[in-house]
Short mmCIF file of C-alpha atoms in Angstrom, two decimals:
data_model
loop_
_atom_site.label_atom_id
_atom_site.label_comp_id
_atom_site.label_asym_id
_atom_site.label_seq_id
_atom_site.Cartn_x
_atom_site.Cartn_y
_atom_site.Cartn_z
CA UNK P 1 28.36 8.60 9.65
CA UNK P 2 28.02 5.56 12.03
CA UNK P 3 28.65 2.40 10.52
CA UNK P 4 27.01 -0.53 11.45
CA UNK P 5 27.87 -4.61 11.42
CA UNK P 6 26.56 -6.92 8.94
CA UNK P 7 24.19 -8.60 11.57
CA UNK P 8 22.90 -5.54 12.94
CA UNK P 9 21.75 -4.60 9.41
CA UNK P 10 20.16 -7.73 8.71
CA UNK P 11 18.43 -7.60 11.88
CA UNK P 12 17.38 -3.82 11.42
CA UNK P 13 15.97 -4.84 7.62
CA UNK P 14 13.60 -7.94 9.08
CA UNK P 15 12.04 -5.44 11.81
CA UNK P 16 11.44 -3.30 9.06
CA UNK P 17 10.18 -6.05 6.48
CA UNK P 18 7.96 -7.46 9.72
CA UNK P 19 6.31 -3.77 9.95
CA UNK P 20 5.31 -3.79 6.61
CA UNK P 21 4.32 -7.73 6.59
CA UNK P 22 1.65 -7.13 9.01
CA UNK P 23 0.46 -3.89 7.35
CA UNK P 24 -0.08 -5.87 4.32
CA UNK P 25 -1.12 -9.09 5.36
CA UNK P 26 -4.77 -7.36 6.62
CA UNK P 27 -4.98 -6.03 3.34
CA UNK P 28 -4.76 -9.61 1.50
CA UNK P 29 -6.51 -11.87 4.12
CA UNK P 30 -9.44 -9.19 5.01
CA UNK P 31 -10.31 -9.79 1.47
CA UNK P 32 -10.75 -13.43 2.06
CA UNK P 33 -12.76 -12.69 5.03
CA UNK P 34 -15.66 -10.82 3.40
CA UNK P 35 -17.82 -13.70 3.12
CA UNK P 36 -17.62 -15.04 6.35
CA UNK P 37 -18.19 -11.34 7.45
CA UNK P 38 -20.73 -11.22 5.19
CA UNK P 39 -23.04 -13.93 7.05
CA UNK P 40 -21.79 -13.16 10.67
CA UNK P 41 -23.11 -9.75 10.50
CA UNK P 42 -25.49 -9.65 7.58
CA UNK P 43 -23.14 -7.26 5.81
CA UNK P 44 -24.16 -5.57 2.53
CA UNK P 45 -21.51 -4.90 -0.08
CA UNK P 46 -21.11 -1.25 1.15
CA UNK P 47 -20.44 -2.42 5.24
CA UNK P 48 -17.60 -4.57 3.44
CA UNK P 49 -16.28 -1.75 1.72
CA UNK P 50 -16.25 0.07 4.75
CA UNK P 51 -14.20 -2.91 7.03
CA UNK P 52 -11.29 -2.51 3.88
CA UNK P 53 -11.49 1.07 4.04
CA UNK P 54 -12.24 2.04 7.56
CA UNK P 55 -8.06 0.80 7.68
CA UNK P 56 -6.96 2.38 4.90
CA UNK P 57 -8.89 5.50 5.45
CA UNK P 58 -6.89 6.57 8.42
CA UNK P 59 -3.70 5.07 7.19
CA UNK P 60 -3.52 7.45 4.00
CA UNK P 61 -4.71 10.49 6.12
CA UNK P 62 -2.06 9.73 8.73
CA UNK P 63 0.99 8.96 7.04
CA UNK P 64 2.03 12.54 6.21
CA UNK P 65 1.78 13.64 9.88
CA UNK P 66 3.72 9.84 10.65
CA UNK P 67 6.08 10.88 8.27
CA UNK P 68 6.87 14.32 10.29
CA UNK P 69 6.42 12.72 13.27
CA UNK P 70 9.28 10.29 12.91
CA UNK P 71 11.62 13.49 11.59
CA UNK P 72 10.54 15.02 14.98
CA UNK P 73 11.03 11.85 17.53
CA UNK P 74 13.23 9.99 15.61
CA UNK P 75 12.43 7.13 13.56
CA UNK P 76 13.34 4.08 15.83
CA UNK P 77 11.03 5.48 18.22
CA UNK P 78 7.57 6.06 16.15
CA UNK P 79 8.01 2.70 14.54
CA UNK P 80 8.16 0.91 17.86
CA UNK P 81 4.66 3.06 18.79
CA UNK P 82 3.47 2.02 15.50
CA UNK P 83 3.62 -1.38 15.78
CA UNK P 84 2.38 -1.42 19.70
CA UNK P 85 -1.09 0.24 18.31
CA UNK P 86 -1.15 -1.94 15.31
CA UNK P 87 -0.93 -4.73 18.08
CA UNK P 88 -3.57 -3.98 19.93
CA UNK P 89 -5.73 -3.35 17.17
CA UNK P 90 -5.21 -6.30 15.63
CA UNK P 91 -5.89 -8.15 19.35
CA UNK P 92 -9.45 -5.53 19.02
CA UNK P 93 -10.61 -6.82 15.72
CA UNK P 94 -10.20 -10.40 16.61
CA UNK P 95 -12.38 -9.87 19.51
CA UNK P 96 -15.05 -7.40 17.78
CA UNK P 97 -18.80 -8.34 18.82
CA UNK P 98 -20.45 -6.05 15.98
CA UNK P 99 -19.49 -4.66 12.49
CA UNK P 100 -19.13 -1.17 14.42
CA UNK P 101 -16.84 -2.90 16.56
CA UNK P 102 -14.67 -4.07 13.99
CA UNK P 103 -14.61 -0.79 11.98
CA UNK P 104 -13.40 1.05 14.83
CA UNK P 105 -10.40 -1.40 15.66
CA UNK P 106 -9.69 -1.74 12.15
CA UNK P 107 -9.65 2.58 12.24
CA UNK P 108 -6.88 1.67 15.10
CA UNK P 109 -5.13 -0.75 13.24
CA UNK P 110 -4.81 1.79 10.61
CA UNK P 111 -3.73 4.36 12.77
CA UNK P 112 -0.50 1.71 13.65
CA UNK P 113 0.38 1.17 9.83
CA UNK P 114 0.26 4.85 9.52
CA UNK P 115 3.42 5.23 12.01
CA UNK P 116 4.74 2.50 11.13
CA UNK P 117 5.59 2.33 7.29
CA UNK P 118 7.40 5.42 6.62
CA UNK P 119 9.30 4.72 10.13
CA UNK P 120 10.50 1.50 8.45
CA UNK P 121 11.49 3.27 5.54
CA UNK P 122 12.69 6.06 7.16
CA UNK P 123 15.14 3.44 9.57
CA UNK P 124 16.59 1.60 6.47
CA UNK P 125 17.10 4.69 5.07
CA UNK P 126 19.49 6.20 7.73
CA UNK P 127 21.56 2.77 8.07
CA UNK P 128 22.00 1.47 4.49
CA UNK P 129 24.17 4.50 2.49
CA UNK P 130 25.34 2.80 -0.34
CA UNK P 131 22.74 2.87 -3.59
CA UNK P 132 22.63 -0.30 -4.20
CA UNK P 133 22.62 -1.88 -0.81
CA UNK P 134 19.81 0.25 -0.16
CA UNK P 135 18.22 -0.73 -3.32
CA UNK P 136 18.62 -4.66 -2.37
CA UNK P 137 17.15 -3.47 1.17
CA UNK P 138 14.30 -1.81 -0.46
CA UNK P 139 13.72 -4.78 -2.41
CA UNK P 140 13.38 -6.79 0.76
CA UNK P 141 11.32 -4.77 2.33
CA UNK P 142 8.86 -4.94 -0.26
CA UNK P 143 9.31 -8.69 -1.03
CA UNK P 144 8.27 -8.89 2.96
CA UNK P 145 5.13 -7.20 1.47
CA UNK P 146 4.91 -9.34 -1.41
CA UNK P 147 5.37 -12.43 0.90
CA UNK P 148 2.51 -11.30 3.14
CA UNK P 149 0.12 -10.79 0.27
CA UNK P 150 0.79 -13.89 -1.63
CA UNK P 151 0.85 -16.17 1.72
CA UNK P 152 -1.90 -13.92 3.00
CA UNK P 153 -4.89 -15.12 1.55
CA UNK P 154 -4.34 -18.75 1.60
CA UNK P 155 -3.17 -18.52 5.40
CA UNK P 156 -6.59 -16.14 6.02
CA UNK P 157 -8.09 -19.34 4.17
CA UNK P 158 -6.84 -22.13 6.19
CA UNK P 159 -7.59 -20.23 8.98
CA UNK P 160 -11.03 -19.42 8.63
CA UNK P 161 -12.12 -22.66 7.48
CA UNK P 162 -10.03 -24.44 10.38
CA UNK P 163 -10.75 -21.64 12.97
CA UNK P 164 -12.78 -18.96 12.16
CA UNK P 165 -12.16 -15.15 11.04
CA UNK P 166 -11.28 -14.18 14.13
CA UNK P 167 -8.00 -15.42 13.88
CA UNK P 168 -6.62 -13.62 10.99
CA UNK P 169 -6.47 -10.65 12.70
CA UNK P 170 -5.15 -12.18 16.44
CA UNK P 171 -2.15 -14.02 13.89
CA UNK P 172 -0.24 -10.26 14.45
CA UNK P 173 0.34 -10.85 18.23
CA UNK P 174 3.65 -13.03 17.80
CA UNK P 175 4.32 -11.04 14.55
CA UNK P 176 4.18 -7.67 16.59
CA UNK P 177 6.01 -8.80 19.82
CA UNK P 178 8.75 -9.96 17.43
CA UNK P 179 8.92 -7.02 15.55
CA UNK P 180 9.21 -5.11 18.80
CA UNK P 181 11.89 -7.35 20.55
CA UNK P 182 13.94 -6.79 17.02
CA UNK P 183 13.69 -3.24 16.79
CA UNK P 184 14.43 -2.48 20.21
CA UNK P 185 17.64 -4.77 20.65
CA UNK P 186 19.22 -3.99 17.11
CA UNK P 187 17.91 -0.60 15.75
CA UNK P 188 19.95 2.69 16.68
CA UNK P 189 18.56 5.53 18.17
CA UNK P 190 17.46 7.93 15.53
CA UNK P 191 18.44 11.70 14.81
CA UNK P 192 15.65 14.09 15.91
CA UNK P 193 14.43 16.72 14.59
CA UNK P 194 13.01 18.89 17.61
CA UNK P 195 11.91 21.62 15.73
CA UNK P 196 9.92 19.75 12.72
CA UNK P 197 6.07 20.83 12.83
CA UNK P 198 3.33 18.48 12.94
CA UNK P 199 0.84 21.22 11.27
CA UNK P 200 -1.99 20.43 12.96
CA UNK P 201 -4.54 22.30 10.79
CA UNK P 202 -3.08 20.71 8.10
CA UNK P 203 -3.51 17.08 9.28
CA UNK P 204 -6.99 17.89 9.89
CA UNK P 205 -8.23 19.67 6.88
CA UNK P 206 -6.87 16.67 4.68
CA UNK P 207 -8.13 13.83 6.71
CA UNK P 208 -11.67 15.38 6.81
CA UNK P 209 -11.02 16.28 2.99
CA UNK P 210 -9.54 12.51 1.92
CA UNK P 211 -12.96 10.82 4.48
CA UNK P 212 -15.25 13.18 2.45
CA UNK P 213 -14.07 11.67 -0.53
CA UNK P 214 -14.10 8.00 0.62
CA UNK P 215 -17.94 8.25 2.08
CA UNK P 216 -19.04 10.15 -1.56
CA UNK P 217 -17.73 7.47 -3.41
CA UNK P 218 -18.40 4.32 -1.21
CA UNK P 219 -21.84 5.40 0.08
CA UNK P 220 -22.71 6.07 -3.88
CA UNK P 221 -23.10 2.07 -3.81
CA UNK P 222 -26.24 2.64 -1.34
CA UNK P 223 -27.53 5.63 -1.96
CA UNK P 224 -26.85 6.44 -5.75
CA UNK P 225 -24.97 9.65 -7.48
CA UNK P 226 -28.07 11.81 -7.07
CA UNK P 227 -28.45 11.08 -3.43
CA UNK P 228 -28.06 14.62 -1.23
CA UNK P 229 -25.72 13.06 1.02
CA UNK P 230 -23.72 12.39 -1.62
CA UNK P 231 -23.86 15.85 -2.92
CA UNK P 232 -22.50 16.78 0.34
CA UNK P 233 -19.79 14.93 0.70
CA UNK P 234 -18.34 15.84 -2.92
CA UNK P 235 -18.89 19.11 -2.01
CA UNK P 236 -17.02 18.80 1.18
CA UNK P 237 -14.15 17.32 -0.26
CA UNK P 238 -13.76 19.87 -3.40
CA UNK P 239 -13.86 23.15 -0.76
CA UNK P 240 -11.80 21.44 2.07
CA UNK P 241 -9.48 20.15 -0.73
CA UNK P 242 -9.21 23.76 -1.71
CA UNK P 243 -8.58 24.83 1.79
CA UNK P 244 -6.21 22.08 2.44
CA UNK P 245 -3.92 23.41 -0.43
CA UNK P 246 -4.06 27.03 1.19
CA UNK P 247 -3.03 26.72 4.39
CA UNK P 248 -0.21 24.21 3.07
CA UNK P 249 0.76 26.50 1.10
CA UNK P 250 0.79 29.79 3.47
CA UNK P 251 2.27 27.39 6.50
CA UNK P 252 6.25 27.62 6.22
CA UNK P 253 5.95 24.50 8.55
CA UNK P 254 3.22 22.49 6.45
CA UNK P 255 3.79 18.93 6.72
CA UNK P 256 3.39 18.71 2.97
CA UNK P 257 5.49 21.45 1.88
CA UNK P 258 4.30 22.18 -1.71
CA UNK P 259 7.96 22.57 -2.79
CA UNK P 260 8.37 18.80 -2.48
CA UNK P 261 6.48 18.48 -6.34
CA UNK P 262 8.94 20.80 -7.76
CA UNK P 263 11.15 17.73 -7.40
CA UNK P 264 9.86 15.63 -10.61
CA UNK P 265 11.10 12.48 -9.30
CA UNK P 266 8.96 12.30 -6.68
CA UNK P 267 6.32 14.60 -7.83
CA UNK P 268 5.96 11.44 -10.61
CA UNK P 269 6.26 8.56 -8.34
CA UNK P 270 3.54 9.80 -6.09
CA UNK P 271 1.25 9.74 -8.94
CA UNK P 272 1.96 6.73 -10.48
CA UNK P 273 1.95 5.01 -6.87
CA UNK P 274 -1.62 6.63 -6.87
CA UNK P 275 -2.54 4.94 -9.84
CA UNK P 276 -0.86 1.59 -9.27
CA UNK P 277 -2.66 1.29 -5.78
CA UNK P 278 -6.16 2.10 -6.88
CA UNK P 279 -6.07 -0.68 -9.95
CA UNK P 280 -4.35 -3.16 -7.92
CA UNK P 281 -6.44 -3.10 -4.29
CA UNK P 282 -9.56 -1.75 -6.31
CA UNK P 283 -9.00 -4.94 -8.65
CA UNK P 284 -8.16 -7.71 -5.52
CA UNK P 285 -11.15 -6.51 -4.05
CA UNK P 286 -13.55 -6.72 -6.67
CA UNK P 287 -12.23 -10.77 -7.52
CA UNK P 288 -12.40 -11.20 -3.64
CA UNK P 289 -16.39 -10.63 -4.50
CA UNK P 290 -16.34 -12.66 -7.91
CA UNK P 291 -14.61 -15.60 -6.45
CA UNK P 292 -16.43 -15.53 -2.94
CA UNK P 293 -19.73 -14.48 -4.22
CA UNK P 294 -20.27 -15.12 -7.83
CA UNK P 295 -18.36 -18.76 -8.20
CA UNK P 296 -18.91 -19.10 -4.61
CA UNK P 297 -15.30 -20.59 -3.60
CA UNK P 298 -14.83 -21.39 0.30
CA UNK P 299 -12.47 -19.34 1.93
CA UNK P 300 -9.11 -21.35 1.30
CA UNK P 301 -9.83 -21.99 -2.47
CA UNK P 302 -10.57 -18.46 -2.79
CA UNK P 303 -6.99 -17.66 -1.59
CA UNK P 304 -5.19 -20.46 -3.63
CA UNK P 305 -6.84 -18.18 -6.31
CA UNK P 306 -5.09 -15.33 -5.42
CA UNK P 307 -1.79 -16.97 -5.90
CA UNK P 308 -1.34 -16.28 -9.60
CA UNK P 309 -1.34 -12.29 -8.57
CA UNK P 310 0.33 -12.67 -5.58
CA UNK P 311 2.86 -14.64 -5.64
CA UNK P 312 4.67 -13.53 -7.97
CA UNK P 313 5.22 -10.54 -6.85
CA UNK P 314 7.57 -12.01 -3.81
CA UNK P 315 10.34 -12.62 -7.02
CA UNK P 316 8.95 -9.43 -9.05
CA UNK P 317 10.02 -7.36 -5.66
CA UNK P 318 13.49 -8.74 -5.08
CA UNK P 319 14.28 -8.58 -8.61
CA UNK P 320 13.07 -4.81 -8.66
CA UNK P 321 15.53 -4.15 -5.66
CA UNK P 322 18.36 -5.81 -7.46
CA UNK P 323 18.52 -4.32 -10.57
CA UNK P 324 16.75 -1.33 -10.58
CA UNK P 325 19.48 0.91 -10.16
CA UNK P 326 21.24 -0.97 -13.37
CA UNK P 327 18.44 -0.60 -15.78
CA UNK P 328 17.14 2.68 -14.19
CA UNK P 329 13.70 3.77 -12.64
CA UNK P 330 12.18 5.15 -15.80
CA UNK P 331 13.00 1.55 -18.00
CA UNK P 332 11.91 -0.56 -15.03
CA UNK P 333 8.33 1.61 -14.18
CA UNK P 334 7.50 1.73 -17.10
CA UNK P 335 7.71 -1.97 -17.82
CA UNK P 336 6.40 -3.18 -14.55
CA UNK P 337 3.30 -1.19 -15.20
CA UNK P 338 2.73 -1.53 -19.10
CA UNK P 339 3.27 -5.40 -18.20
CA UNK P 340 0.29 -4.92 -15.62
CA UNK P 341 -2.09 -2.83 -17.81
CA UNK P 342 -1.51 -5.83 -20.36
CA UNK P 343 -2.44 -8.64 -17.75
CA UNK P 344 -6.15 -6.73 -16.63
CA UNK P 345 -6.84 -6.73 -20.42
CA UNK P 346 -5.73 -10.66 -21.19
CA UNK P 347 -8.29 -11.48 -17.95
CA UNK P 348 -11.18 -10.55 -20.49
CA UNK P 349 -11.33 -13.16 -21.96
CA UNK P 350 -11.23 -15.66 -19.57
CA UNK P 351 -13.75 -13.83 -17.66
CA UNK P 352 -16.01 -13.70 -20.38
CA UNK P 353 -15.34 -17.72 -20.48
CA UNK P 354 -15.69 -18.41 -16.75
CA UNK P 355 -12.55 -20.40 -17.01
CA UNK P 356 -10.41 -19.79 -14.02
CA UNK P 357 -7.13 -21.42 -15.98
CA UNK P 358 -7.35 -18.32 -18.74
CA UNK P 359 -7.53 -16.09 -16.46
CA UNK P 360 -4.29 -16.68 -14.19
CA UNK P 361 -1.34 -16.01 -16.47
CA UNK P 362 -3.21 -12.36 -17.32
CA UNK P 363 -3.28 -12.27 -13.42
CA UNK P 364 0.23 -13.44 -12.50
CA UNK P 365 1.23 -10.49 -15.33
CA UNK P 366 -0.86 -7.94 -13.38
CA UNK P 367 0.74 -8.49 -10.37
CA UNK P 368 4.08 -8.70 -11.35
CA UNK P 369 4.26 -5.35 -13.23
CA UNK P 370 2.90 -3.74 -10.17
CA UNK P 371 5.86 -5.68 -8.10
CA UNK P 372 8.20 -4.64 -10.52
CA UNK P 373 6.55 -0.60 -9.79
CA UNK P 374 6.53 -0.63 -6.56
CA UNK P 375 10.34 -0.93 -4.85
CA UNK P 376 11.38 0.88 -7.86
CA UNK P 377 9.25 4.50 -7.42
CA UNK P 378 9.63 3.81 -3.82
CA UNK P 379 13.70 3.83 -3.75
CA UNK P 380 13.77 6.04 -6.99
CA UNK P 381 11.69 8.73 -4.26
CA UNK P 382 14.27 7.76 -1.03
CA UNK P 383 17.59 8.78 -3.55
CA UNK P 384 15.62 11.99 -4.70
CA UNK P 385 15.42 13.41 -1.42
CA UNK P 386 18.09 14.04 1.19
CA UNK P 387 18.04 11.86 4.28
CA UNK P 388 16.33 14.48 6.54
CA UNK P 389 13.31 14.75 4.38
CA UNK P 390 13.24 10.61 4.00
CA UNK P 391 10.41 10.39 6.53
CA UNK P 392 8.25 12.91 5.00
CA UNK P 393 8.59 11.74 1.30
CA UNK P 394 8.05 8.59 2.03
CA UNK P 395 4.84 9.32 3.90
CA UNK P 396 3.66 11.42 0.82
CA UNK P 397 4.38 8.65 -1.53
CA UNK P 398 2.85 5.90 0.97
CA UNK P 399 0.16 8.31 1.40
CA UNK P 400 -0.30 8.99 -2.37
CA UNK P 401 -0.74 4.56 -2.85
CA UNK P 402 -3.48 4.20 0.03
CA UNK P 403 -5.35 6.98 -1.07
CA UNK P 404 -5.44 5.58 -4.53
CA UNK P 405 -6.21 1.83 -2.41
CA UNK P 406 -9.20 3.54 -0.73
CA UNK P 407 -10.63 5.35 -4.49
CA UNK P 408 -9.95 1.70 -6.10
CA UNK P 409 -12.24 -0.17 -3.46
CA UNK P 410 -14.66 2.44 -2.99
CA UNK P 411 -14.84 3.19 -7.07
CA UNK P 412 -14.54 -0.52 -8.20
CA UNK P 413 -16.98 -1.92 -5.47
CA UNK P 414 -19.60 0.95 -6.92
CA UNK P 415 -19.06 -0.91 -10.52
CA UNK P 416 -19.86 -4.00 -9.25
CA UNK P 417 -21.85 -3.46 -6.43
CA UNK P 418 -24.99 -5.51 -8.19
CA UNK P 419 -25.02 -9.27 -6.05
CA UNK P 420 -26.84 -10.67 -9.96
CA UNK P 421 -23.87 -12.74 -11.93
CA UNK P 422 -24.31 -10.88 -15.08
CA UNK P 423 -24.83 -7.27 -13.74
CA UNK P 424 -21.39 -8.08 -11.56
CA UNK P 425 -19.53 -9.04 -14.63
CA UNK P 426 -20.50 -6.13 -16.59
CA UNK P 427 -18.83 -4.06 -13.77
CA UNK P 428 -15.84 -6.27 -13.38
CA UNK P 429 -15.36 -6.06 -17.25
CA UNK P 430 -15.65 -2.00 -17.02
CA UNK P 431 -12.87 -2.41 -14.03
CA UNK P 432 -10.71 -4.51 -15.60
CA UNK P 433 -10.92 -1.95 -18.56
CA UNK P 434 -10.56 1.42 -16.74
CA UNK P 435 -7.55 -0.48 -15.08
CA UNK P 436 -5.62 -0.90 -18.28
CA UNK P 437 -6.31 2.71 -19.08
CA UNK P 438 -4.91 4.17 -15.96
CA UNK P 439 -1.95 1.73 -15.41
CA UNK P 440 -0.90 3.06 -19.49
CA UNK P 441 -0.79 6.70 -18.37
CA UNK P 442 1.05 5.92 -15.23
CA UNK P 443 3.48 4.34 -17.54
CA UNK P 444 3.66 7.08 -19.73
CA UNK P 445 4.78 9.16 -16.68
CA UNK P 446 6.99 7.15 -15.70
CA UNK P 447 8.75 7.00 -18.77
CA UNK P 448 8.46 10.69 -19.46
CA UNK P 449 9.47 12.03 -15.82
CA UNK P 450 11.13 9.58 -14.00
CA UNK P 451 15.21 9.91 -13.92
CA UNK P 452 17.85 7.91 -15.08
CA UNK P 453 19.43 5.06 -12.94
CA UNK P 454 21.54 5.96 -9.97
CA UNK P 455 24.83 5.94 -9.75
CA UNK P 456 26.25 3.39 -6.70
CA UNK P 457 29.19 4.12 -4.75
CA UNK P 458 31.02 1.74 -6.11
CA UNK P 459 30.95 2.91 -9.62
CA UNK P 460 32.28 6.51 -8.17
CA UNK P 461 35.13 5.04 -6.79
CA UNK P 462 36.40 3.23 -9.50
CA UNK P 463 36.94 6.55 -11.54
CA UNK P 464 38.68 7.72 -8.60
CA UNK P 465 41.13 4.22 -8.50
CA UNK P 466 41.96 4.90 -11.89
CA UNK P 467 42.18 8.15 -11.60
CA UNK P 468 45.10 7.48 -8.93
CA UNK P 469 46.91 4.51 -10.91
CA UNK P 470 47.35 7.27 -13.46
#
C-alpha cells in the first residue's frame, strides 16, 4: 500500500472538502435566490421548484454511473472532470438570459456534482487506511459541507443585495480553479478498473424512472393529483421502476448490483440518508418561501436566518468524524436523527407564534442531528465495503440522499404551494409534522440495523504489543 506524507494528505482532503463545498453551497444560496428569481423572471412556485431540482435531478440519477465511472478511470481522474463541468456550469447559470436558460446550466452543474462527490469520497478513501483517520477525514469533508451551507446563505445574501443573483453562481470560478490546481499537483493517480461496466440501460431506465417521479410530484403543484399528466408520469415511474429492477437484476455488470443490500450496513444507511435528505432540503426549502415570501425578509436577513440550522452543523460534522467510531454508528444515528425529529416538532410552536426567536433553538436542533447523521452513515457505508467497491457505494448512498432532496422539495413545495399566509402555514405545519415522523423511523433503523463501532488500527495492535511482552 503506498503511503503518503502528512502534507500530501492534507492537501488531498481540502480538494476533496472544496468538491463537496461547491456542490453544497448551490444548494444553500439557490434557496436565498428564489425571490430575486422570482421577480426577474416572473417565476411561479413550481418554476422555483424546478431551478432546485433541475440540479439535483441529474445529480441523483448520475451518481451511480459516477460512482462506476471513477472504479473504471480511476478516481483522481473523474473528480478533476467533475469539477471542470461543475465550472462551467456554474460560469452558465451566472450568465442565463431566461428561466430555461438557467434550468439547463443548472442540469450541467448537476451533471459536475454527480462526478464529483463519490470521486472525493472515493480519493480519501484510497489514501487514508487507518479507521479513525479516515473517520476524522470524513468528518472534514462533511464539515466543508457544513461550512458551505451555513456560510452559504448569508454570502448568497450579501451578494445579491450588493450585486445581484448572478453572482452566487460565478463565486465557483476561483473555488473550481483551486480545486483543480490542488487535485492535480497533490492527488495520486488512481487504480483502474478497466473492466467495470457502466450499464448503460441501466443508467437510463433509472434516470427516466427517478425524472418521472420528480415531474409527478412537482408538476402536482400546477396541475393537481387528478391531472392526466400526472397520471402519466406516476405511471411511468411505477413500470420503469419495475423495469429498472429487472434488468439490474439479470445484468451481472449492473451498476447497482442488487447484492450490495444484502449488506445491512449499507442497505440501512441508504435509507436513512433517503430520509434525512428529503426532511432536511424539503424543510430549507419550504422556510426559504416562509421567510422570503410570507415575512418577506430581504435576501441577507433571510440567510442570517438560516444560521440557527446551519451553522451548527460545521461543529455537529467534525464532532461526528471524531468520535463516531468510539460511540459507534448505531448510538450516534440514532441520536443525531431523534435529536432532529425533536427540533421540526419544537418549531411548532413558534411558528404558530410568528416569533422568529422560538423558533431557532428547535432549528439549530434540527440541523445538528442531521450533522451528527450524516458523516456517520456515510463512513459507517465506506468501512462496510471493501475499497474497490468505495466508488460505487458511495454513489448509491449519495444517490439514495438527493433522491430523497428532490421528493422533499418537490413533496414539501406541493404542501405549501398556496402564496395566502394562512394556507402556507397550514402546509408548513403538516411538513414540519410528516418530518418528525420520518426522521423517528429512520432512527429506528438506525438503531435496529446499523453495526457496532469500528475497530481502529490502533486498538488491534495493542493486543498484539501485549501479546508480545508476554
Amino acid at each position: 500500500m503506498e503511503s503518503h506524507s502528512t502534507r500530501q494528505l492534507k492537501f488531498i482532503q481540502l480538494a476533496a472538502c472544496l468538491g463537496f463545498v461547491v456542490v453544497l453551497l448551490d444548494v444553500s444560496v439557490v434557496n436565498v435566490a428564489l425571490q430575486a428569481l422570482s421577480r426577474q423572471f416572473i417565476a411561479r412556485i413550481t418554476d422555483l421548484q424546478w431551478v432546485v431540482n433541475a440540479y439535483s435531478l441529474v445529480f441523483a440519477a448520475l451518481l451511480l454511473t459516477a460512482g462506476a465511472l471513477g472504479d473504471r478511470l480511476g478516481a483522481k481522474r473523474v473528480f478533476m472532470l467533475g469539477f471542470a463541468i461543475f465550472t462551467l456550469g456554474s460560469v452558465c447559470c451566472g450568465l442565463a438570459p431566461s428561466l430555461p436558460i438557467l434550468i439547463v446550466a443548472r442540469i450541467l452543474q448537476g451533471f459536475g456534482a454527480a462526478l464529483l462527490v463519490p470521486a472525493s469520497l472515493s480519493l480519501i478513501r484510497q489514501v487514508f487506511v487507518d479507521a479513525e483517520a479516515r473517520s476524522r477525514a470524513v468528518g472534514w469533508w462533511a464539515a466543508g459541507g457544513g461550512i458551505a451551507l451555513a456560510a452559504g446563505p448569508v454570502i448568497g445574501g450579501f451578494l445579491i443585495s450588493a450585486i445581484g443573483w448572478r453572482s452566487i453562481f460565478l463565486v465557483n470560478l476561483p473555488i473550481g480553479l483551486i480545486g483543480l490546481w490542488i487535485a492535480g499537483r497533490f492527488a495520486p493517480t488512481s487504480p483502474v478498473q478497466s473492466g467495470k461496466s457502466l450499464d448503460i440501460a441501466g443508467q437510463i431506465t433509472g434516470a427516466v424512472t427517478l425524472a418521472s417521479l420528480t415531474i409527478a410530484l412537482t408538476e402536482a403543484s400546477s396541475f393537481g393529483w387528478d391531472d392526466p399528466i400526472i397520471y402519466a408520469s406516476s405511471g411511468c415511474f411505477i413500470l420503469l421502476g419495475i423495469l429498472f429492477v429487472w434488468l439490474e437484476g439479470r445484468n451481472p455488470k449492473a451498476m447497482l448490483p442488487l447484492s450490495l443490500f444484502s449488506n445491512k450496513t449499507l442497505s440501512s444507511s441508504t435509507l436513512i440518508g433517503l430520509l434525512a435528505n428529503l426532511t432536511f432540503y424539503g424543510m430549507v426549502f419550504t422556510f426559504s418561501l416562509y421567510f422570503q415570501f410570507i415575512r418577506e425578509y430581504p435576501p441577507l436577513k433571510t440567510g442570517l436566518a438560516f444560521l440557527p440550522m446551519m451553522g451548527i452543523m460545521v461543529f455537529a460534522n467534525i464532532a461526528a468524524g471524531r468520535y463516531a467510531t468510539r460511540v459507534g454508528a448505531r448510538n450516534m444515528a440514532a441520536t443525531g436523527l431523534a435529536l432532529s425529529a425533536l427540533g421540526y416538532l419544537l418549531i411548532l410552536p413558534g411558528l404558530s407564534s410568528g416569533s422568529y426567536e422560538l423558533m431557532s433553538i428547535p432549528m439549530l436542533i434540527a440541523g445538528g442531528g442531521i450533522a451528527l447523521t450524516i458523516p456517520t452513515i456515510t463512513n459507517a457505508t465506506l468501512a462496510a465495503v471493501a475499497g474497490t467497491q468505495a466508488g460505487i457505494a458511495s454513489g448509491l448512498l449519495n444517490a439514495s440522499r438527493q433522491v430523497g432532496g428532490v421528493i422533499g422539495v418537490a413533496l414539501f413545495g406541493f404542501l405549501v404551494r398556496f402564496r395566502e399566509s394562512g394556507l402556507f402555514l397550514q402546509g408548513m405545519n403538516h411538513a414540519l409534522e410528516l418530518s418528525s415522523l420520518l426522521l423517528l423511523l429512520a432512527c429506528v433503523l438506525a438503531f435496529r440495523h446499523l453495526a457496532p463501532r469500528e475497530i481502529s488500527v490502533r486498538e488491534k495492535l495493542i493486543p498484539d504489543a501485549l501479546s508480545k511482552k508476554r
